Amino acid sequence: MLQGKKIVLGITGSIAAYKACILARLLIKAGAEVQIVITPAGKEFITPITLSALTSRPVVSEFFSGRDGTWNSHVDLGQWADAMLIAPATAASIAKMAHGVADNMLITTYLSMKAPVIIAPAMDLDMYAHPSTQENLDTLRRYGNIIIEPASGELASHLVGKGRMEEPENIVRELENFFRSQENGMPHAATAKKEDLKGRRILITAGPTHEKIDPVRFIGNHSSGKMGLALAEECARRGASVELICGPIAGKTQHPSIHRTDVVSAAEMHAAATALFPKCDAGILCAAVADFTVAECADEKIKRGKDGMTLTLVPTKDIAAALGSTKQAHQRLVGFALETTNEAANARRKLESKRLDFIVLNSLRDEGAGFCHDTNKISIITADDCTDYPLKPKCEVAADIIDRLCAIFG
Ligand code: PMT
């Protein structure tokens, strides 16, 4: 499939630049002609001598050749290539490509490129997940570039995340698939950005609630809101308009399609959710809502005494059950179950009693799952099925949940 194909291979300044040697070798083995364009930072990681020896062509890096002063024409390269592959692509180069910052030979070649461009990002998890990088990648997708999602890499003993450049063998396979689909007149799968929630309005509850005891104390829980925020961002990214109801959390929302209502208590969350749900296509109830609230909140700070004290607690309103009982045929409702024992049985009981379409079970017995972690490990339970997922970053867990939600929309 790559026989005779002319590939401009762009290399930027990442530790993954060494993999570009393997990539160049695989492309040549598959019959392609490879012209390497490297950024100044890329040369810090891998020498042009190695690369030109591998490709039997001088490596292009500067606007003018250092040897004889001739001009390296990025325009000619743009017309010569059948495809441009940028691997590894750093966050900085991705940003420059998205914004047309033509300050090196690679970016000018990219901007002059007439052929399709395929980009394999490489950076650490936080840089990859940052909304700025994601926005820039979305911009490049809008320009018609194909992004090869980074592979999952071990970042710490319990944390697995995206960011590591995809393996050269897989990049070559993507390139072959691209040329194959081009020959068959089919759009390549990687160009299709998921917009499967376009036109939908989704209600999401997130974070804890605080039930006031007196002006300085409250009953709360450990929810950080990370899972709920990840769900809100994923829904918005996939085209939904999101009504996010948040208990007291520090986290911020990024996407402009998220409309956020901040609340404190279970009663306030109940009022906001029941008011907004009728206008929504689905509700995802991720908040850790207090099951009990204080019968009477003291007006003044309760003073310390010699004796113990008893607080009278009364049950809060169950938001999930309230929405479940008013749910219309076109609406979908997803709940969460946070359990410590008899996980699946308890989750199933909640699925039925709250009239949920499915419930997302997470257990505090699983390391890295539940409150505060950047990761979660879930099972999705429906009336007749249970799917277990491995431990993943919460942004990927959110994508799995939204995939399931999209699958049950009529
Ligand atoms: O916020 P993070 O730190 O990222 O942590 C995420 C999480 C652990 C909070 C989240 O993944 C989670 O499990 N959320 C639900 C926690 C919970 O309260 O579970 P539950 O089993 O007690 O409640 C069952 C369902 O009923 C939930 O959908 C809950 O939102 C809902 N509920 C509960 C009580 C109530 N009064 N009203 C409700 O709607």
Coordinates of C-alpha atoms and ligand atoms in Angstrom, one line a residue:
M1 CA 0.0 0.0 0.0
L2 CA 2.9 2.4 0.6
Q3 CA 5.0 1.3 -2.4
G4 CA 6.1 4.4 -4.3
K5 CA 4.3 6.8 -1.9
K6 CA 6.2 10.0 -1.1
I7 CA 6.0 10.8 2.6
V8 CA 7.3 14.0 4.3
L9 CA 8.1 12.8 7.8
G10 CA 8.1 15.8 10.2
I11 CA 10.0 15.3 13.5
T12 CA 9.6 17.7 16.5
G13 CA 11.5 18.0 19.8
S14 CA 10.2 15.1 21.9
I15 CA 12.0 12.2 23.5
A16 CA 9.9 10.1 21.2
A17 CA 12.0 11.4 18.3
Y18 CA 14.1 8.2 18.5
K19 CA 11.0 6.3 17.4
A20 CA 11.0 8.4 14.2
C21 CA 14.1 6.4 13.1
I22 CA 12.1 3.1 13.4
L23 CA 9.2 4.8 11.6
A24 CA 11.4 6.0 8.7
R25 CA 12.9 2.5 8.4
L26 CA 9.5 0.8 8.4
L27 CA 8.2 3.3 5.7
I28 CA 11.2 2.7 3.5
K29 CA 10.9 -1.1 4.0
A30 CA 7.2 -0.8 2.8
G31 CA 8.5 0.9 -0.4
A32 CA 7.9 4.6 0.5
E33 CA 10.2 7.5 -0.3
V34 CA 10.8 9.5 2.9
Q35 CA 11.8 13.1 3.1
I36 CA 12.5 14.2 6.7
V37 CA 11.9 17.7 7.9
I38 CA 13.0 18.3 11.5
T39 CA 12.6 21.2 13.9
P40 CA 15.6 22.7 15.7
A41 CA 14.4 21.1 18.9
G42 CA 14.0 17.8 17.2
K43 CA 17.7 17.9 16.3
E44 CA 18.5 18.0 20.1
F45 CA 17.0 14.5 20.3
I46 CA 18.2 12.8 17.1
T47 CA 20.9 13.8 14.7
P48 CA 20.2 14.6 11.0
I49 CA 23.2 12.3 10.1
T50 CA 21.4 9.2 11.4
L51 CA 18.2 10.3 9.7
S52 CA 19.8 11.0 6.3
A53 CA 21.6 7.7 6.5
L54 CA 18.3 5.9 7.0
T55 CA 16.4 7.7 4.3
S56 CA 19.3 8.3 1.8
R57 CA 18.2 11.9 1.5
P58 CA 19.5 15.1 3.1
V59 CA 17.4 16.1 6.1
V60 CA 15.7 19.4 5.8
S61 CA 15.8 21.6 8.8
E62 CA 16.7 25.2 8.0
F63 CA 15.2 27.6 5.5
F64 CA 18.6 27.8 3.7
S65 CA 21.1 25.0 3.3
G66 CA 24.2 25.5 5.5
R67 CA 26.4 24.0 2.8
D68 CA 25.8 26.1 -0.3
G69 CA 23.2 28.7 0.8
T70 CA 20.5 27.3 -1.5
W71 CA 16.9 27.8 -0.4
N72 CA 15.0 24.8 0.9
S73 CA 11.6 25.2 -0.7
H74 CA 8.7 24.2 1.6
V75 CA 6.4 24.9 -1.3
D76 CA 8.1 22.2 -3.4
L77 CA 7.8 19.7 -0.5
G78 CA 4.1 20.5 -0.2
Q79 CA 3.6 19.6 -3.8
W80 CA 5.9 16.6 -3.8
A81 CA 4.3 14.6 -1.0
D82 CA 1.5 12.1 -1.1
A83 CA 1.1 12.5 2.7
M84 CA 2.8 14.4 5.5
L85 CA 3.3 12.5 8.8
I86 CA 4.3 14.5 11.8
A87 CA 5.6 12.0 14.4
P88 CA 6.3 12.9 17.2
A89 CA 4.3 16.1 17.4
T90 CA 4.8 18.1 20.6
A91 CA 2.2 20.3 22.2
A92 CA 4.2 23.4 21.1
S93 CA 4.3 22.3 17.4
I94 CA 0.6 21.3 17.5
A95 CA -0.1 24.8 18.9
K96 CA 1.9 26.4 16.1
M97 CA 0.2 24.4 13.4
A98 CA -3.2 25.3 14.8
H99 CA -2.4 29.0 14.8
G100 CA -0.1 29.3 11.7
V101 CA 3.1 30.3 13.6
A102 CA 5.5 29.7 10.7
D103 CA 8.8 30.1 12.6
N104 CA 10.6 26.9 11.4
M105 CA 10.9 24.8 8.3
L106 CA 8.5 22.1 9.6
I107 CA 5.6 24.5 10.2
T108 CA 6.1 26.3 6.9
T109 CA 6.1 22.9 5.2
Y110 CA 2.9 22.0 7.1
L111 CA 1.2 25.2 6.0
S112 CA 2.2 24.7 2.4
M113 CA 1.2 21.1 2.3
K114 CA -1.2 20.0 -0.4
A115 CA -1.3 16.4 0.7
P116 CA -3.2 15.0 3.7
V117 CA -1.5 15.5 7.1
I118 CA -1.4 12.8 9.8
I119 CA -0.3 13.8 13.3
A120 CA 1.0 11.5 16.1
P121 CA 1.1 13.6 19.3
A122 CA 3.6 12.8 22.0
M123 CA 3.7 14.5 25.4
D124 CA 2.9 13.8 29.0
L125 CA -0.6 13.1 30.2
D126 CA -1.3 16.5 31.8
M127 CA -0.1 18.4 28.7
Y128 CA -2.2 16.2 26.5
A129 CA -5.3 16.5 28.6
H130 CA -5.0 20.3 29.0
P131 CA -7.9 22.0 27.3
S132 CA -5.5 24.2 25.3
T133 CA -3.9 21.1 23.7
Q134 CA -7.3 19.5 23.1
E135 CA -8.6 22.8 21.6
N136 CA -5.6 22.9 19.2
L137 CA -6.1 19.2 18.3
D138 CA -9.8 20.0 17.6
T139 CA -8.7 22.9 15.4
L140 CA -6.3 20.6 13.4
R141 CA -9.2 18.1 13.0
R142 CA -11.4 20.9 11.7
Y143 CA -8.6 21.6 9.2
G144 CA -9.0 18.0 8.0
N145 CA -5.8 16.6 9.6
I146 CA -5.9 13.1 11.0
I147 CA -4.8 12.7 14.6
I148 CA -3.4 9.4 15.7
E149 CA -4.5 9.3 19.4
P150 CA -1.5 8.7 21.7
A151 CA -1.2 5.3 23.2
S152 CA -1.8 4.6 26.9
G153 CA 1.4 4.6 29.0
E154 CA 2.2 3.7 32.5
L155 CA 2.7 7.1 34.2
A156 CA 2.8 5.9 37.8
S157 CA 2.2 2.5 39.5
H158 CA -1.6 3.0 39.6
L159 CA -2.1 5.6 36.9
V160 CA -2.5 4.8 33.2
G161 CA -2.9 7.6 30.8
K162 CA -2.7 8.8 27.2
G163 CA 0.2 10.8 26.0
R164 CA 2.9 8.4 24.8
M165 CA 3.4 8.5 21.0
E166 CA 1.7 5.5 19.2
E167 CA 4.1 2.8 18.3
P168 CA 5.7 3.1 14.8
E169 CA 4.2 -0.1 13.6
N170 CA 0.7 1.2 14.4
I171 CA 1.4 4.5 12.8
V172 CA 2.5 2.8 9.6
R173 CA -0.7 0.7 9.8
E174 CA -2.8 3.9 10.1
L175 CA -1.0 5.4 7.1
E176 CA -1.7 2.2 5.1
N177 CA -5.4 2.3 6.2
F178 CA -5.5 6.0 5.2
F179 CA -4.2 5.2 1.6
R180 CA -6.5 2.2 1.4
S181 CA -9.6 4.2 2.3
Q182 CA -8.5 7.0 -0.1
E183 CA -8.3 4.4 -2.9
N184 CA -11.7 3.1 -2.0
G185 CA -13.2 6.6 -1.9
M186 CA -14.1 6.2 1.8
P187 CA -13.5 8.8 4.6
H188 CA -10.8 7.6 7.0
A189 CA -12.2 6.7 10.4
A190 CA -9.8 9.0 12.3
T191 CA -11.1 12.1 10.5
A192 CA -14.6 11.5 11.8
K193 CA -14.9 13.6 15.0
K194 CA -17.7 12.2 17.3
E195 CA -20.5 14.7 17.4
D196 CA -23.1 12.1 18.5
L197 CA -24.7 14.4 21.2
K198 CA -25.2 17.3 18.8
G199 CA -28.6 18.9 19.5
R200 CA -29.0 17.1 22.9
R201 CA -29.2 18.8 26.3
I202 CA -27.7 16.8 29.2
L203 CA -28.2 17.4 32.9
I204 CA -25.3 16.3 35.1
T205 CA -25.0 16.5 38.9
A206 CA -21.4 16.6 40.3
G207 CA -19.5 16.9 43.6
P208 CA -20.7 16.6 47.2
T209 CA -23.4 18.4 49.1
H210 CA -22.9 20.1 52.4
E211 CA -25.6 19.9 55.0
K212 CA -25.2 22.8 57.5
I213 CA -25.1 22.0 61.2
D214 CA -24.5 25.6 62.3
P215 CA -22.8 28.6 60.6
V216 CA -19.3 27.0 60.7
R217 CA -19.9 23.2 60.4
F218 CA -21.5 20.9 57.9
I219 CA -21.9 17.2 57.0
G220 CA -20.2 16.5 53.7
N221 CA -18.3 13.8 51.9
H222 CA -15.0 13.4 49.9
S223 CA -16.4 13.9 46.3
S224 CA -14.1 16.3 44.4
G225 CA -16.4 16.6 41.4
K226 CA -13.7 15.3 39.0
M227 CA -15.9 12.5 37.6
G228 CA -18.8 14.8 37.1
L229 CA -16.7 17.5 35.4
A230 CA -15.1 14.9 33.1
L231 CA -18.6 13.8 32.1
A232 CA -19.7 17.4 31.4
E233 CA -16.6 18.1 29.3
E234 CA -17.1 14.8 27.3
C235 CA -20.7 15.6 26.6
A236 CA -19.9 19.2 25.5
R237 CA -17.0 18.0 23.4
R238 CA -19.5 15.6 21.6
G239 CA -21.8 18.4 20.8
A240 CA -24.3 18.5 23.7
S241 CA -25.4 21.5 25.6
V242 CA -24.8 20.7 29.3
E243 CA -26.6 21.7 32.4
L244 CA -24.1 21.0 35.2
I245 CA -25.3 21.2 38.8
C246 CA -22.3 21.3 41.1
G247 CA -22.0 20.9 44.8
P248 CA -19.1 22.8 46.5
I249 CA -16.0 21.9 44.5
A250 CA -12.8 23.6 43.5
G251 CA -12.7 22.3 39.9
K252 CA -13.5 24.6 37.0
T253 CA -15.3 23.9 33.7
Q254 CA -13.7 24.6 30.4
H255 CA -16.1 24.1 27.5
P256 CA -18.4 27.0 26.5
S257 CA -21.3 24.7 26.1
I258 CA -21.4 23.9 29.8
H259 CA -23.9 26.0 31.8
R260 CA -23.1 25.6 35.5
T261 CA -25.4 26.0 38.5
D262 CA -23.6 26.0 41.9
V263 CA -25.5 24.7 44.9
V264 CA -24.6 23.7 48.4
S265 CA -27.2 21.4 50.0
A266 CA -29.1 18.3 48.8
A267 CA -32.3 20.4 48.9
E268 CA -30.8 23.0 46.6
M269 CA -29.5 20.3 44.2
H270 CA -32.9 18.7 44.2
A271 CA -34.6 22.0 43.4
A272 CA -32.2 22.8 40.5
A273 CA -32.3 19.2 39.1
T274 CA -36.1 18.9 39.1
A275 CA -36.4 22.3 37.5
L276 CA -33.9 21.6 34.7
F277 CA -34.6 17.9 33.9
P278 CA -37.9 18.4 31.9
K279 CA -35.9 20.4 29.3
C280 CA -33.2 17.8 29.0
D281 CA -32.8 14.6 26.9
A282 CA -30.9 12.8 29.7
G283 CA -29.7 13.1 33.3
I284 CA -26.4 11.7 34.6
L285 CA -26.4 11.7 38.4
C286 CA -22.8 11.6 39.5
A287 CA -23.1 13.7 42.6
A288 CA -22.5 12.2 46.0
V289 CA -25.7 13.6 47.6
A290 CA -26.1 13.5 51.3
D291 CA -28.7 10.9 52.3
F292 CA -29.5 12.8 55.5
T293 CA -29.6 16.4 56.5
V294 CA -29.7 18.1 59.9
A295 CA -33.3 18.5 61.2
E296 CA -32.6 22.0 62.5
C297 CA -29.5 24.1 61.6
A298 CA -28.4 26.2 64.6
D299 CA -28.4 29.9 64.0
E300 CA -25.3 30.4 66.0
K301 CA -22.1 28.4 66.4
I302 CA -22.8 25.4 68.7
K303 CA -20.6 25.8 71.8
R304 CA -18.5 23.1 73.1
G305 CA -19.8 21.5 76.4
K306 CA -18.8 18.9 78.8
D307 CA -21.5 16.4 77.6
G308 CA -21.8 14.9 74.2
M309 CA -24.5 16.1 71.8
T310 CA -26.9 14.4 69.5
L311 CA -27.8 15.7 66.1
T312 CA -31.2 14.8 64.7
L313 CA -30.9 13.9 61.0
V314 CA -33.7 13.6 58.6
P315 CA -33.6 11.9 55.1
T316 CA -33.0 14.2 52.1
K317 CA -35.1 14.0 48.9
D318 CA -33.8 11.4 46.5
I319 CA -33.0 13.3 43.3
A320 CA -32.5 10.3 41.2
A321 CA -35.8 8.7 42.3
A322 CA -37.6 12.1 41.7
L323 CA -36.3 12.4 38.1
G324 CA -36.9 8.6 37.5
S325 CA -40.6 9.0 38.5
T326 CA -41.1 11.9 36.1
K327 CA -39.0 10.6 33.3
Q328 CA -40.6 10.8 29.8
A329 CA -40.3 8.2 27.1
H330 CA -37.7 10.2 25.2
Q331 CA -35.5 10.8 28.3
R332 CA -32.7 8.7 29.6
L333 CA -31.5 8.6 33.2
V334 CA -28.1 7.3 34.4
G335 CA -27.2 6.9 38.0
F336 CA -24.0 6.1 39.9
A337 CA -23.6 3.7 42.8
L338 CA -20.7 4.1 45.2
E339 CA -20.5 0.9 47.2
T340 CA -18.2 -0.8 49.7
T341 CA -19.9 -4.2 49.9
N342 CA -22.4 -6.3 47.9
E343 CA -21.6 -3.9 45.1
A344 CA -23.5 -5.4 42.2
A345 CA -26.6 -6.4 44.2
N346 CA -26.8 -2.9 45.8
A347 CA -26.3 -1.2 42.4
R348 CA -29.1 -3.3 40.8
R349 CA -31.5 -2.4 43.6
K350 CA -30.8 1.3 43.0
L351 CA -31.1 0.8 39.2
E352 CA -34.7 -0.5 39.7
S353 CA -35.9 1.6 42.6
K354 CA -34.7 4.9 40.9
R355 CA -36.0 3.8 37.4
L356 CA -32.6 4.3 35.8
D357 CA -31.6 3.2 32.3
F358 CA -28.2 2.1 33.6
I359 CA -26.1 2.6 36.7
V360 CA -22.4 3.1 36.9
L361 CA -20.9 1.2 39.8
N362 CA -17.7 2.2 41.4
S363 CA -16.3 0.5 44.5
L364 CA -14.1 2.0 47.2
R365 CA -12.6 -1.4 47.5
D366 CA -10.9 -0.9 44.1
E367 CA -7.6 1.0 44.4
G368 CA -7.6 4.2 42.3
A369 CA -11.4 4.2 42.1
G370 CA -14.0 6.5 43.5
F371 CA -13.5 9.8 45.3
C372 CA -10.8 12.3 44.4
H373 CA -8.6 10.0 42.2
D374 CA -7.9 11.1 38.6
T375 CA -8.8 7.5 37.7
N376 CA -11.8 5.3 38.2
K377 CA -12.8 1.7 37.7
I378 CA -16.4 1.1 36.8
S379 CA -19.0 -1.5 35.8
I380 CA -22.0 -0.4 33.8
I381 CA -25.1 -2.3 34.9
T382 CA -28.3 -2.5 33.0
A383 CA -31.4 -4.6 33.7
D384 CA -29.9 -7.6 32.0
D385 CA -26.2 -7.0 31.6
C386 CA -23.0 -6.0 33.4
T387 CA -19.8 -4.7 31.7
D388 CA -16.6 -4.3 33.7
Y389 CA -14.0 -1.7 32.6
P390 CA -10.4 -1.5 33.7
L391 CA -8.9 1.4 35.7
K392 CA -8.6 4.4 33.5
P393 CA -8.3 8.2 33.7
K394 CA -11.7 9.8 34.5
C395 CA -11.8 11.5 31.1
E396 CA -11.7 8.0 29.4
V397 CA -14.2 6.6 31.9
A398 CA -16.5 9.5 30.9
A399 CA -16.1 8.6 27.2
D400 CA -17.1 5.0 28.0
I401 CA -20.2 6.1 29.9
I402 CA -21.2 8.5 27.1
D403 CA -20.7 5.8 24.5
R404 CA -23.2 3.7 26.4
L405 CA -25.6 6.7 26.8
C406 CA -25.5 7.4 23.0
A407 CA -26.1 3.7 22.3
I408 CA -29.5 3.9 24.2
F409 CA -30.8 7.1 22.6
G410 CA -33.6 6.1 20.2
Ligands
PMT1 O1 -16.3 13.5 42.6 P1 -15.2 12.5 42.5 O2 -14.1 12.7 43.6 O3 -14.6 12.4 41.2 O4 -15.8 11.0 42.9 C1 -16.7 10.5 42.0 C2 -17.8 9.7 42.8 C3 -17.2 8.6 43.6 C4 -18.6 10.7 43.7 C5 -18.8 9.2 41.7 O5 -18.1 8.3 40.8 C6 -20.0 8.5 42.3 O6 -20.0 7.3 42.7 N1 -21.1 9.2 42.6 C7 -22.3 8.7 43.3 C8 -22.0 8.7 44.8 C9 -23.3 8.3 45.5 O7 -23.8 9.1 46.3 O8 -23.7 7.1 45.3 P2 -25.0 6.4 46.0 O9 -24.8 5.0 45.8 O10 -25.1 6.9 47.5 O11 -26.2 7.1 45.3 C10 -26.9 6.4 44.2 C11 -27.4 7.4 43.1 O12 -28.4 8.2 43.7 C12 -26.3 8.4 42.7 O13 -26.5 8.5 41.3 C13 -26.6 9.6 43.4 O14 -26.3 10.8 42.7 C14 -28.1 9.5 43.6 N2 -28.7 10.2 44.8 C15 -28.4 9.8 46.0 C16 -28.9 10.4 47.1 C17 -29.9 11.5 46.9 N3 -30.4 12.1 47.9 N4 -30.2 11.8 45.7 C18 -29.6 11.2 44.6 O15 -29.9 11.6 43.5

